[in-house]
């Protein structure tokens, strides 16, 4: 089974976000970059399927030179080869990113493609869907369970939606977006890290892929979130007193209950 | 010329979901700013009767597409059918809910139509050129972006529970237009083979008005009973921090935060949650935040509108009793 995993490098979730002077992007100077957490589930699921069905796992990332680190992490976890599409992703939305990745992925065999359900930077939650559309394959999003038929002819997945879980069957090739709960991502082992250094890292530039990616959204500005007014710490002698006063305030002052 | 503000309604088991009224209301407000019309799209099997109800929330017209293949949502059937009516009618703006269904559908639809998409928005405005400017939190709320999605239509999704409903006017009946479902069966590559209902009748976190959430301070899974009791009185959903989820105390679907659900209830009550940056990212757009924590230094207090420094095992049962008194 040939599997492709798309992964994005994003700021560590601990990062404080500072907006740049032009209000169009964020300051990246102090940021520690990591593989998007949802993409770790995607890589793990691909590796598990490879263990069962054989074949290979190719990881793809579009971004500046630094994203090679995230690709190396995936190779160290056990992926076989990497494709780095070198591009300044700051200028790209999910549409443009998906156009580029579709062009790269068309050239490699793929029975299944995994992405994360969303990248925790711009939270666009749409690159997977756009990629599936551009490749003309079905998408299965926010998936917490993947079962590939023994003869690898189809896939059955579980997709929790509000208050229920849909069990969906799809033909292959298909694209799956990984949700938390799908698996527990493995860590890269030391031998894995050593081996990763020798695994192929194929660099592509957008020109060679024959696409001029088009962003379909204009950023007017990026601003800090609305400030929350300072809150009230409720005084009282005992927990009970405080609890009673809290409920009174929620009722009388906040008018919520 | 693209004209009119459209929305996509959402039904479950043949009944409209609340998010449908939210997107209808958002569309109505935009249409009123520029004096244009509002049209809804409703898909399903045997749902034409529901279409009428959208009039009260501002729909002038509702396009109804019915087929057995549409009774349960699938990306391929819904996106192909909606793309069809959209292309035929050329609306200027199309609003969907950022529900689980809407997130999946909007991404596919925007790509199919070759237009931009602003996902999970908390505010919509029209600029001087009558173009949609959508405000959306990014970095899970650590910053906010104003976006103009390109193309006709401009597509955006509204975060559930954020868009105020317009005052419903039951006397308004929309024009209902039935559109044939004409998607080629060969294009439908996915099939819902089973629907596993969540028997607990839990309220979905992303759509809940009130959330009671517990973290590592709950000490163990058995203690969530006291939160469930409070939630029951309040009609609330129960959430959790990642620590509680990773410890196996609560299911993954309950996690609130940057790698869990981003929620915006009217009231969020955090019990035994320290307020790590990733947790705050997921709940700081709640209207009112309450924290119950025994450590007065806990960062959650910096975001909380009301806080009590107390042992939650003492405070929570008392709160539940007080809420009960108020609500009985
Ligand atoms: C990549 C990444 C993604 C993450 N994503 C998320 C996410 O989406 N959501 C999330 O929540 N976290 C996330 N985290 C984890 C986050 O960093 C914190 O570890 C986590 O939120 C802490 O959970 P907690 O507040 O329950 O536990 P703790 O930080 O241990 O806090 C427990 C709190 O309970 C209080 N307490 C203890 N006993 C009592 C008592 N009897 N009465 C009252 N108070 C009491 C303590 O004072 C303390 O403040 C993520 C971390 C990483 C690295
Ligand atoms: N620049 C990128 N390179 C590789 N994969 C990406 C990129 N951007 C997004 N993705 C994939 O698409 C998923 C969803 O991202 P998004 O739509 O940006 O929230 C991510 O989890 C990745 O798997």
XYZ file of C-alpha atoms and ligand atoms in Angstrom:
661
model
C 0.000 0.000 0.000
C 1.352 3.387 -0.998
C 0.604 6.081 1.538
C 1.264 9.811 1.465
C 1.151 11.983 4.573
C 0.994 15.769 4.400
C 2.523 17.528 7.315
C 2.879 21.113 8.285
C 5.382 22.698 10.592
C 3.669 25.012 13.075
C 4.665 27.061 16.125
C 4.890 24.976 19.293
C 1.559 25.323 21.085
C 3.388 26.947 24.028
C 4.335 29.871 21.778
C 3.164 33.368 22.526
C 1.964 34.896 19.284
C 3.313 38.356 18.403
C 1.915 40.190 15.414
C 4.366 41.805 13.002
C 4.459 45.522 12.289
C 2.625 45.230 8.980
C -0.231 43.418 10.752
C -0.278 40.763 8.039
C 1.672 37.995 9.686
C 3.250 36.975 12.956
C 6.782 37.431 14.269
C 8.661 34.192 13.820
C 11.945 35.135 15.504
C 11.373 33.446 18.874
C 9.217 30.622 17.700
C 10.050 26.996 18.244
C 8.688 24.981 15.329
C 7.145 21.549 15.642
C 5.201 19.104 13.522
C 1.497 19.990 13.677
C 0.117 17.763 16.483
C -2.668 16.327 14.300
C -0.128 15.396 11.644
C 1.607 13.168 14.200
C -1.565 11.078 14.303
C -1.558 11.037 10.516
C 2.054 9.788 10.361
C 1.399 7.165 13.028
C -1.647 5.784 11.233
C 0.255 5.585 7.956
C 3.105 3.705 9.645
C 0.691 1.256 11.239
C -0.918 0.550 7.879
C 2.474 0.047 6.285
C 3.387 -2.469 8.981
C 0.295 -4.434 8.043
C 0.115 -4.020 4.253
C 3.762 -3.312 3.343
C 4.451 -0.636 0.729
C 5.824 2.777 1.602
C 5.056 6.026 3.369
C 5.971 9.323 1.715
C 5.753 12.520 3.729
C 5.174 15.882 2.043
C 5.493 19.387 3.399
C 5.237 22.770 1.751
C 7.133 25.557 3.431
C 10.491 27.298 3.833
C 13.793 25.482 4.442
C 13.044 24.960 8.153
C 10.211 22.472 7.438
C 12.848 19.873 6.551
C 13.138 19.340 10.320
C 9.502 18.259 10.565
C 9.979 15.961 7.565
C 13.093 14.456 9.215
C 11.080 13.814 12.364
C 8.559 11.847 10.313
C 11.372 9.928 8.597
C 12.818 9.145 12.020
C 9.430 7.836 13.126
C 9.607 5.430 10.192
C 8.432 7.120 6.987
C 10.432 6.101 3.908
C 10.906 9.252 1.912
C 10.140 12.934 2.001
C 9.135 15.602 -0.464
C 9.865 19.185 0.453
C 8.056 21.798 -1.624
C 10.112 24.880 -0.975
C 7.851 27.886 -0.807
C 7.048 30.797 1.477
C 3.793 29.522 2.944
C 3.033 32.792 4.706
C 1.591 33.981 1.413
C -0.473 30.847 0.889
C -3.879 29.847 2.118
C -5.187 26.293 2.197
C -6.276 26.538 -1.428
C -2.855 27.505 -2.750
C -1.122 24.988 -0.504
C -3.414 22.231 -1.724
C -2.764 23.164 -5.359
C 0.959 22.742 -4.819
C 0.625 19.511 -2.905
C -1.785 18.070 -5.457
C 0.797 18.680 -8.183
C 3.512 16.933 -6.153
C 1.320 14.033 -5.055
C 0.022 13.343 -8.570
C 3.523 12.207 -9.400
C 3.729 9.580 -6.669
C 1.573 6.484 -6.206
C -1.047 6.920 -3.503
C -3.706 4.525 -2.254
C -4.300 6.612 0.845
C -3.427 10.170 1.752
C -3.426 11.456 5.298
C -3.498 15.020 6.539
C -4.173 16.397 10.004
C -7.719 17.609 10.584
C -6.375 21.108 11.046
C -3.077 22.888 11.426
C -2.948 24.659 14.782
C -1.472 27.828 13.287
C -4.097 29.298 10.981
C -6.714 26.718 11.926
C -7.991 26.685 8.349
C -9.291 23.120 8.551
C -9.617 22.893 4.805
C -6.346 21.912 3.133
C -7.261 18.219 3.172
C -10.621 18.820 1.509
C -9.114 21.037 -1.173
C -6.356 18.527 -1.859
C -8.879 15.708 -2.208
C -10.929 17.807 -4.620
C -7.901 18.664 -6.750
C -6.930 14.986 -6.898
C -10.518 13.930 -7.606
C -10.674 11.522 -4.677
C -13.081 11.280 -1.729
C -12.239 12.828 1.618
C -13.034 11.461 5.047
C -12.502 14.072 7.690
C -12.011 14.088 11.459
C -11.437 10.370 11.572
C -10.816 8.460 14.801
C -10.678 4.913 13.428
C -9.373 3.510 10.148
C -9.909 -0.046 8.890
C -8.523 -1.005 5.523
C -10.024 -4.184 4.029
C -7.576 -7.118 3.966
C -7.423 -7.019 0.175
C -6.845 -3.224 0.363
C -9.880 -2.624 -1.845
C -11.689 -0.173 0.418
C -11.498 1.656 3.729
C -14.014 1.944 6.562
C -13.639 4.817 8.990
C -15.310 6.294 12.047
C -16.147 9.943 12.101
C -17.632 11.458 15.261
C -20.072 14.248 14.510
C -22.009 16.106 17.175
C -23.523 13.397 19.403
C -23.080 10.484 17.018
C -20.439 8.592 15.097
C -20.767 7.868 11.401
C -19.243 4.681 10.048
C -18.284 5.468 6.466
C -17.070 3.209 3.696
C -15.040 4.591 0.836
C -13.300 3.365 -2.255
C -9.546 3.935 -2.612
C -7.671 6.127 -3.207
C -9.091 8.366 -0.498
C -7.895 11.159 1.740
C -8.290 10.922 5.508
C -7.883 13.797 7.958
C -6.655 12.635 11.345
C -8.374 13.561 14.588
C -7.179 13.070 18.140
C -8.163 9.623 19.397
C -7.029 7.879 16.204
C -3.882 6.475 17.836
C -0.922 7.264 20.077
C 1.903 8.639 17.945
C 5.246 6.911 18.474
C 8.424 8.749 19.304
C 11.378 8.695 16.985
C 13.950 6.201 18.316
C 17.664 6.946 18.298
C 18.359 4.411 15.519
C 15.364 5.895 13.716
C 16.939 9.329 13.886
C 20.250 7.968 12.557
C 18.536 6.191 9.690
C 16.460 9.242 8.794
C 19.600 11.096 7.790
C 20.087 8.714 4.885
C 16.504 8.604 3.684
C 15.617 10.472 0.486
C 14.557 14.121 0.771
C 13.297 15.282 -2.581
C 13.205 19.042 -2.992
C 10.708 20.594 -5.418
C 10.079 24.169 -6.234
C 6.677 25.368 -7.379
C 8.025 26.197 -10.850
C 9.178 22.621 -11.401
C 5.738 21.404 -10.359
C 4.231 23.642 -13.011
C 1.941 25.550 -10.670
C 1.662 29.152 -9.691
C -0.281 28.656 -6.503
C -3.155 31.070 -6.116
C -4.218 32.228 -2.705
C -7.930 32.732 -2.547
C -8.006 34.951 0.477
C -6.716 38.365 1.317
C -5.603 39.099 4.860
C -6.879 42.566 5.746
C -5.148 42.543 9.084
C -4.140 40.386 12.021
C -4.901 41.830 15.436
C -4.618 40.682 19.044
C -7.652 38.945 20.519
C -10.088 41.124 22.436
C -8.823 41.813 25.963
C -10.863 40.309 28.736
C -11.665 42.752 31.510
C -10.052 41.869 34.830
C -12.143 39.354 36.703
C -13.340 39.149 40.246
C -11.950 36.813 42.874
C -14.774 36.159 45.248
C -14.010 36.606 48.943
C -15.397 34.544 51.743
C -14.460 32.592 54.835
C -15.246 29.126 53.552
C -15.578 27.346 50.251
C -19.283 27.161 50.867
C -19.665 30.905 51.343
C -17.700 31.583 48.198
C -19.714 29.087 46.215
C -22.993 30.659 47.309
C -21.779 34.145 46.463
C -20.526 32.964 43.072
C -23.890 31.549 42.106
C -25.597 34.718 43.321
C -23.345 36.842 41.087
C -23.910 34.597 38.078
C -27.607 35.096 38.618
C -27.858 38.757 39.663
C -24.900 40.358 37.936
C -24.003 38.217 34.934
C -27.676 37.286 34.457
C -26.654 33.897 33.174
C -28.602 31.533 35.341
C -23.284 39.963 -11.305
C -23.222 37.773 -8.247
C -26.104 38.814 -6.015
C -27.695 37.732 -2.752
C -26.557 36.279 0.524
C -26.938 32.517 0.803
C -26.638 30.061 3.612
C -26.600 26.292 3.897
C -29.026 24.875 6.458
C -28.205 21.709 8.335
C -30.619 18.979 9.360
C -30.250 15.831 11.396
C -32.818 13.039 11.121
C -35.014 15.384 9.126
C -34.981 18.208 11.676
C -33.217 21.533 11.353
C -30.323 22.027 13.731
C -29.894 25.241 15.695
C -26.823 26.187 13.649
C -29.162 26.553 10.658
C -30.916 29.445 12.366
C -27.564 30.952 13.294
C -26.341 31.050 9.699
C -29.749 32.237 8.453
C -29.611 35.078 10.984
C -26.054 36.004 10.015
C -27.068 36.044 6.342
C -30.121 38.191 7.102
C -28.076 40.815 8.915
C -25.626 41.062 6.017
C -28.395 41.226 3.421
C -30.110 44.027 5.314
C -26.927 46.091 5.298
C -26.978 46.251 1.514
C -30.635 45.618 0.778
C -30.365 42.241 -0.899
C -32.142 38.909 -0.475
C -31.391 35.829 1.597
C -31.646 32.306 0.220
C -31.097 29.061 2.048
C -30.165 25.634 0.713
C -31.546 22.587 2.491
C -30.661 19.007 1.593
C -32.045 15.746 2.870
C -34.847 13.261 2.345
C -38.339 14.395 3.325
C -37.204 17.792 4.607
C -39.321 20.173 2.509
C -41.578 20.817 5.517
C -38.599 22.100 7.507
C -37.700 24.648 4.847
C -40.663 26.840 5.855
C -39.190 27.360 9.318
C -36.188 29.156 7.856
C -38.432 32.047 6.855
C -38.805 33.120 10.470
C -35.035 33.597 10.659
C -34.756 35.643 7.518
C -34.772 33.369 4.463
C -36.683 34.889 1.537
C -36.212 31.749 -0.491
C -35.140 28.192 0.245
C -33.782 25.782 -2.352
C -34.653 22.252 -1.290
C -32.803 19.267 -2.743
C -34.255 15.930 -1.771
C -33.058 12.432 -2.454
C -32.544 9.250 -0.471
C -28.824 9.676 -1.113
C -28.998 12.894 0.929
C -30.713 11.606 4.066
C -27.389 11.353 5.882
C -24.612 13.803 5.039
C -21.813 12.677 2.779
C -19.225 15.049 1.382
C -19.452 13.929 -2.210
C -23.247 14.009 -2.538
C -23.756 17.270 -0.668
C -20.876 19.193 -2.194
C -21.817 18.188 -5.740
C -25.483 19.068 -5.228
C -24.768 22.445 -3.622
C -22.141 23.345 -6.207
C -24.862 22.765 -8.825
C -27.404 25.253 -7.408
C -24.722 27.757 -6.564
C -23.368 27.785 -10.100
C -26.822 28.175 -11.526
C -27.810 31.094 -9.303
C -24.551 32.956 -8.705
C -24.865 34.234 -5.129
C -22.379 36.790 -3.792
C -21.824 35.243 -0.378
C -22.387 31.737 0.971
C -22.404 31.093 4.702
C -22.249 27.681 6.341
C -21.905 26.645 9.952
C -18.461 25.611 11.166
C -20.093 22.485 12.586
C -18.418 19.139 11.964
C -20.485 18.835 8.787
C -19.995 22.431 7.700
C -16.226 22.318 8.098
C -16.019 19.271 5.886
C -18.488 20.537 3.317
C -17.187 24.098 3.028
C -13.621 23.003 2.315
C -14.693 20.736 -0.494
C -17.211 23.166 -1.900
C -14.795 26.092 -1.984
C -12.222 23.983 -3.826
C -14.858 22.679 -6.240
C -16.027 26.200 -7.011
C -12.474 27.550 -7.126
C -13.146 30.215 -4.508
C -11.758 31.276 -1.139
C -12.960 30.239 2.272
C -12.861 31.845 5.710
C -13.251 29.069 8.263
C -14.779 29.247 11.741
C -15.595 32.951 11.858
C -16.917 34.948 14.786
C -17.959 38.075 12.904
C -19.054 39.064 9.404
C -19.153 42.522 7.852
C -19.467 43.946 4.377
C -16.913 46.532 3.300
C -17.491 49.546 1.076
C -17.318 47.317 -2.017
C -19.979 45.056 -0.488
C -17.355 42.366 -0.086
C -17.524 40.056 2.886
C -14.876 40.682 5.539
C -14.766 37.730 7.912
C -13.161 37.810 11.338
C -11.673 34.550 12.525
C -9.533 33.566 15.478
C -6.195 32.027 14.499
C -3.617 30.202 16.621
C -6.678 28.971 18.527
C -7.545 32.464 19.595
C -4.076 33.844 20.345
C -4.677 36.264 17.451
C -7.544 37.309 15.217
C -7.471 37.676 11.431
C -9.745 39.680 9.178
C -10.007 37.924 5.837
C -11.617 38.677 2.511
C -12.213 35.339 0.783
C -11.904 35.741 -2.985
C -14.311 34.747 -5.718
C -18.022 34.360 -6.332
C -19.401 33.315 -4.023
C -17.278 34.297 -1.082
C -17.586 31.352 1.285
C -17.319 31.551 5.056
C -18.331 29.392 7.984
C -19.701 30.685 11.286
C -18.474 29.278 14.577
C -21.429 27.543 16.247
C -23.039 29.404 19.124
C -21.492 32.759 18.264
C -23.884 34.366 15.783
C -26.889 35.868 17.551
C -30.269 34.766 16.283
C -32.518 37.385 14.742
C -35.864 37.806 16.491
C -37.890 35.042 14.776
C -40.930 36.225 12.848
C -43.188 33.205 12.464
C -45.412 35.015 10.003
C -42.668 35.114 7.343
C -42.862 32.221 4.918
C -40.086 31.726 2.390
C -40.561 30.820 -1.239
C -39.620 27.130 -1.413
C -37.976 26.009 -4.630
C -37.496 22.318 -5.224
C -34.296 21.465 -7.086
C -33.801 17.986 -8.561
C -30.820 15.992 -7.303
C -28.935 15.152 -10.439
C -25.573 13.929 -9.285
C -24.202 10.927 -11.144
C -24.148 7.875 -8.836
C -20.653 7.026 -10.089
C -19.398 10.218 -8.463
C -20.520 9.037 -5.054
C -17.567 7.152 -3.667
C -18.466 7.165 0.017
C -21.368 5.639 1.858
C -22.490 5.914 5.469
C -22.946 2.282 6.462
C -23.878 2.797 10.092
C -24.738 5.567 12.512
C -23.597 4.901 16.061
C -25.739 7.041 18.327
C -24.242 8.372 21.462
C -26.734 6.943 23.949
C -25.872 9.336 26.736
C -27.744 12.146 24.984
C -24.746 14.359 25.661
C -24.843 17.968 24.569
C -22.175 18.744 22.001
C -19.433 20.908 23.485
C -19.110 23.208 20.493
C -22.813 23.972 20.590
C -23.418 24.074 24.336
C -24.625 27.238 26.064
C -22.972 26.201 29.282
C -19.911 24.003 29.797
C -18.688 22.578 33.068
C -15.123 21.397 32.619
C -12.812 19.394 34.847
C -9.054 18.956 34.861
C -6.411 17.068 36.752
C -7.761 18.594 39.954
C -10.701 16.187 39.667
C -8.261 13.511 40.910
C -9.960 10.603 39.138
C -12.694 9.596 36.693
C -15.193 8.707 39.412
C -15.261 12.294 40.645
C -16.690 13.647 37.402
C -20.037 12.658 38.841
C -20.121 15.966 40.743
C -19.581 17.876 37.494
C -22.196 15.817 35.711
C -24.638 16.608 38.504
C -23.980 20.320 38.130
C -24.184 20.015 34.340
C -27.512 18.306 34.580
C -28.972 21.137 36.640
C -27.613 23.720 34.206
C -28.348 21.807 31.000
C -24.622 21.972 30.378
C -22.086 19.866 28.520
C -19.105 18.437 30.398
C -15.631 19.165 29.062
C -12.132 18.275 30.185
C -8.524 19.388 30.007
C -6.058 17.347 28.048
C -4.508 16.035 31.254
C -7.841 14.510 32.210
C -8.256 13.035 28.735
C -4.708 11.709 28.543
C -5.148 10.104 31.952
C -8.044 8.201 30.414
C -10.622 9.802 32.718
C -12.651 11.296 29.896
C -13.097 10.535 26.175
C -11.060 12.405 23.532
C -14.182 14.089 22.255
C -14.428 15.987 25.558
C -11.088 17.761 25.298
C -11.180 21.529 25.183
C -8.168 23.434 23.913
C -5.797 24.089 21.073
C -5.631 20.398 20.184
C -9.175 19.699 21.255
C -12.386 21.564 20.748
C -12.573 25.303 20.509
C -15.696 26.298 22.379
C -17.595 29.532 22.973
C -20.424 28.966 25.411
C -22.130 31.746 27.349
C -20.722 30.255 30.521
C -17.605 28.118 31.004
C -16.964 26.756 34.483
C -13.414 25.409 34.855
C -12.909 23.169 37.865
C -9.444 21.994 38.852
C -7.944 23.290 35.615
C -4.741 25.322 35.900
C -5.228 27.309 32.685
C -2.315 26.217 30.502
C -1.942 28.285 27.330
C -3.271 25.420 25.186
C -6.363 25.103 27.326
C -7.018 28.842 27.403
C -6.708 28.903 23.626
C -9.732 26.663 23.344
C -12.093 28.444 25.685
C -11.152 32.092 25.979
C -13.883 33.172 23.562
C -16.470 32.007 26.110
C -18.667 34.894 27.163
C -18.268 34.389 30.903
C -15.530 32.263 32.440
C -15.668 30.939 35.991
C -12.729 29.249 37.691
C -12.748 27.043 40.738
C -9.205 26.254 41.805
C -7.486 25.864 45.146
C -4.310 27.551 43.957
C -4.738 31.316 43.841
C -1.712 31.566 41.537
C -3.304 29.395 38.851
C -3.182 31.199 35.477
C -6.852 30.401 34.836
C -7.711 33.249 37.233
C -6.222 35.752 34.798
C -8.881 34.842 32.234
C -11.751 34.223 34.613
C -14.559 36.741 35.051
C -15.361 35.142 38.387
C -13.034 33.013 40.412
C -13.143 31.226 43.689
C -10.062 29.967 45.435
C -11.416 26.826 47.033
C -11.287 23.070 47.074
C -13.573 22.065 44.262
C -14.846 19.063 46.202
C -16.275 21.501 48.756
C -17.423 24.195 46.347
C -18.955 22.300 43.414
C -21.700 20.435 45.329
C -22.729 23.705 47.009
C -22.868 25.460 43.637
C -25.036 22.650 42.295
C -27.455 23.054 45.204
C -27.595 26.822 44.715
C -28.214 26.484 40.972
C -30.958 23.987 41.750
C -32.672 26.464 44.082
C -32.535 29.191 41.448
C -33.791 27.021 38.643
C -36.536 25.123 40.430
C 1.072 20.081 21.893
C 0.242 20.269 23.126
C -1.118 20.446 22.966
C -1.941 20.598 24.087
N -3.283 20.784 23.900
C -4.080 20.917 24.992
C -5.483 21.096 24.834
O -6.022 21.107 23.717
N -6.234 21.229 25.940
C -5.690 21.215 27.217
O -6.445 21.341 28.177
N -4.369 21.050 27.374
C -3.559 20.887 26.298
N -2.227 20.680 26.503
C -1.737 20.406 27.881
C -1.503 21.651 28.702
O -0.211 22.129 28.455
C -1.644 21.300 30.207
O -0.748 20.282 30.518
C -3.042 20.866 30.618
O -4.020 21.743 30.099
C -3.135 20.841 32.116
O -4.347 20.267 32.513
P -4.961 20.591 33.936
O -5.180 22.046 34.061
O -6.143 19.716 34.087
O -3.856 20.044 34.932
P -2.830 20.814 35.865
O -2.059 21.807 35.116
O -2.122 19.772 36.604
O -3.780 21.637 36.830
C -4.595 21.065 37.802
C -5.177 22.211 38.601
O -6.114 21.705 39.529
C -5.993 22.418 40.726
N -6.509 21.551 41.793
C -6.004 20.383 42.237
N -6.791 19.860 43.186
C -7.823 20.713 43.354
C -8.955 20.724 44.212
N -9.200 19.739 45.089
N -9.800 21.781 44.140
C -9.567 22.804 43.274
N -8.510 22.831 42.430
C -7.644 21.798 42.483
C -4.534 22.732 40.859
O -4.338 23.869 41.679
C -4.136 22.980 39.405
O -4.247 24.365 39.077
C -1.385 20.554 25.393
C -0.009 20.393 25.549
C 0.795 20.258 24.427
C 2.277 20.092 24.637
N 2.159 23.712 4.071
C 1.705 22.466 4.272
N 2.479 21.395 3.981
C 2.035 20.141 4.171
N 0.831 19.832 4.666
C 0.012 20.857 4.978
C 0.398 22.218 4.799
N -0.629 22.994 5.193
C -1.605 22.159 5.621
N -1.221 20.875 5.478
C -1.979 19.661 5.835
O -3.350 19.991 5.941
C -3.811 19.783 7.276
C -4.867 20.809 7.611
O -4.307 22.101 7.573
P -5.180 23.422 7.559
O -6.194 23.272 6.491
O -4.194 24.506 7.286
O -5.792 23.549 8.929
C -2.575 19.800 8.122
O -2.779 19.056 9.313
C -1.552 19.149 7.189
O -1.685 17.740 7.201
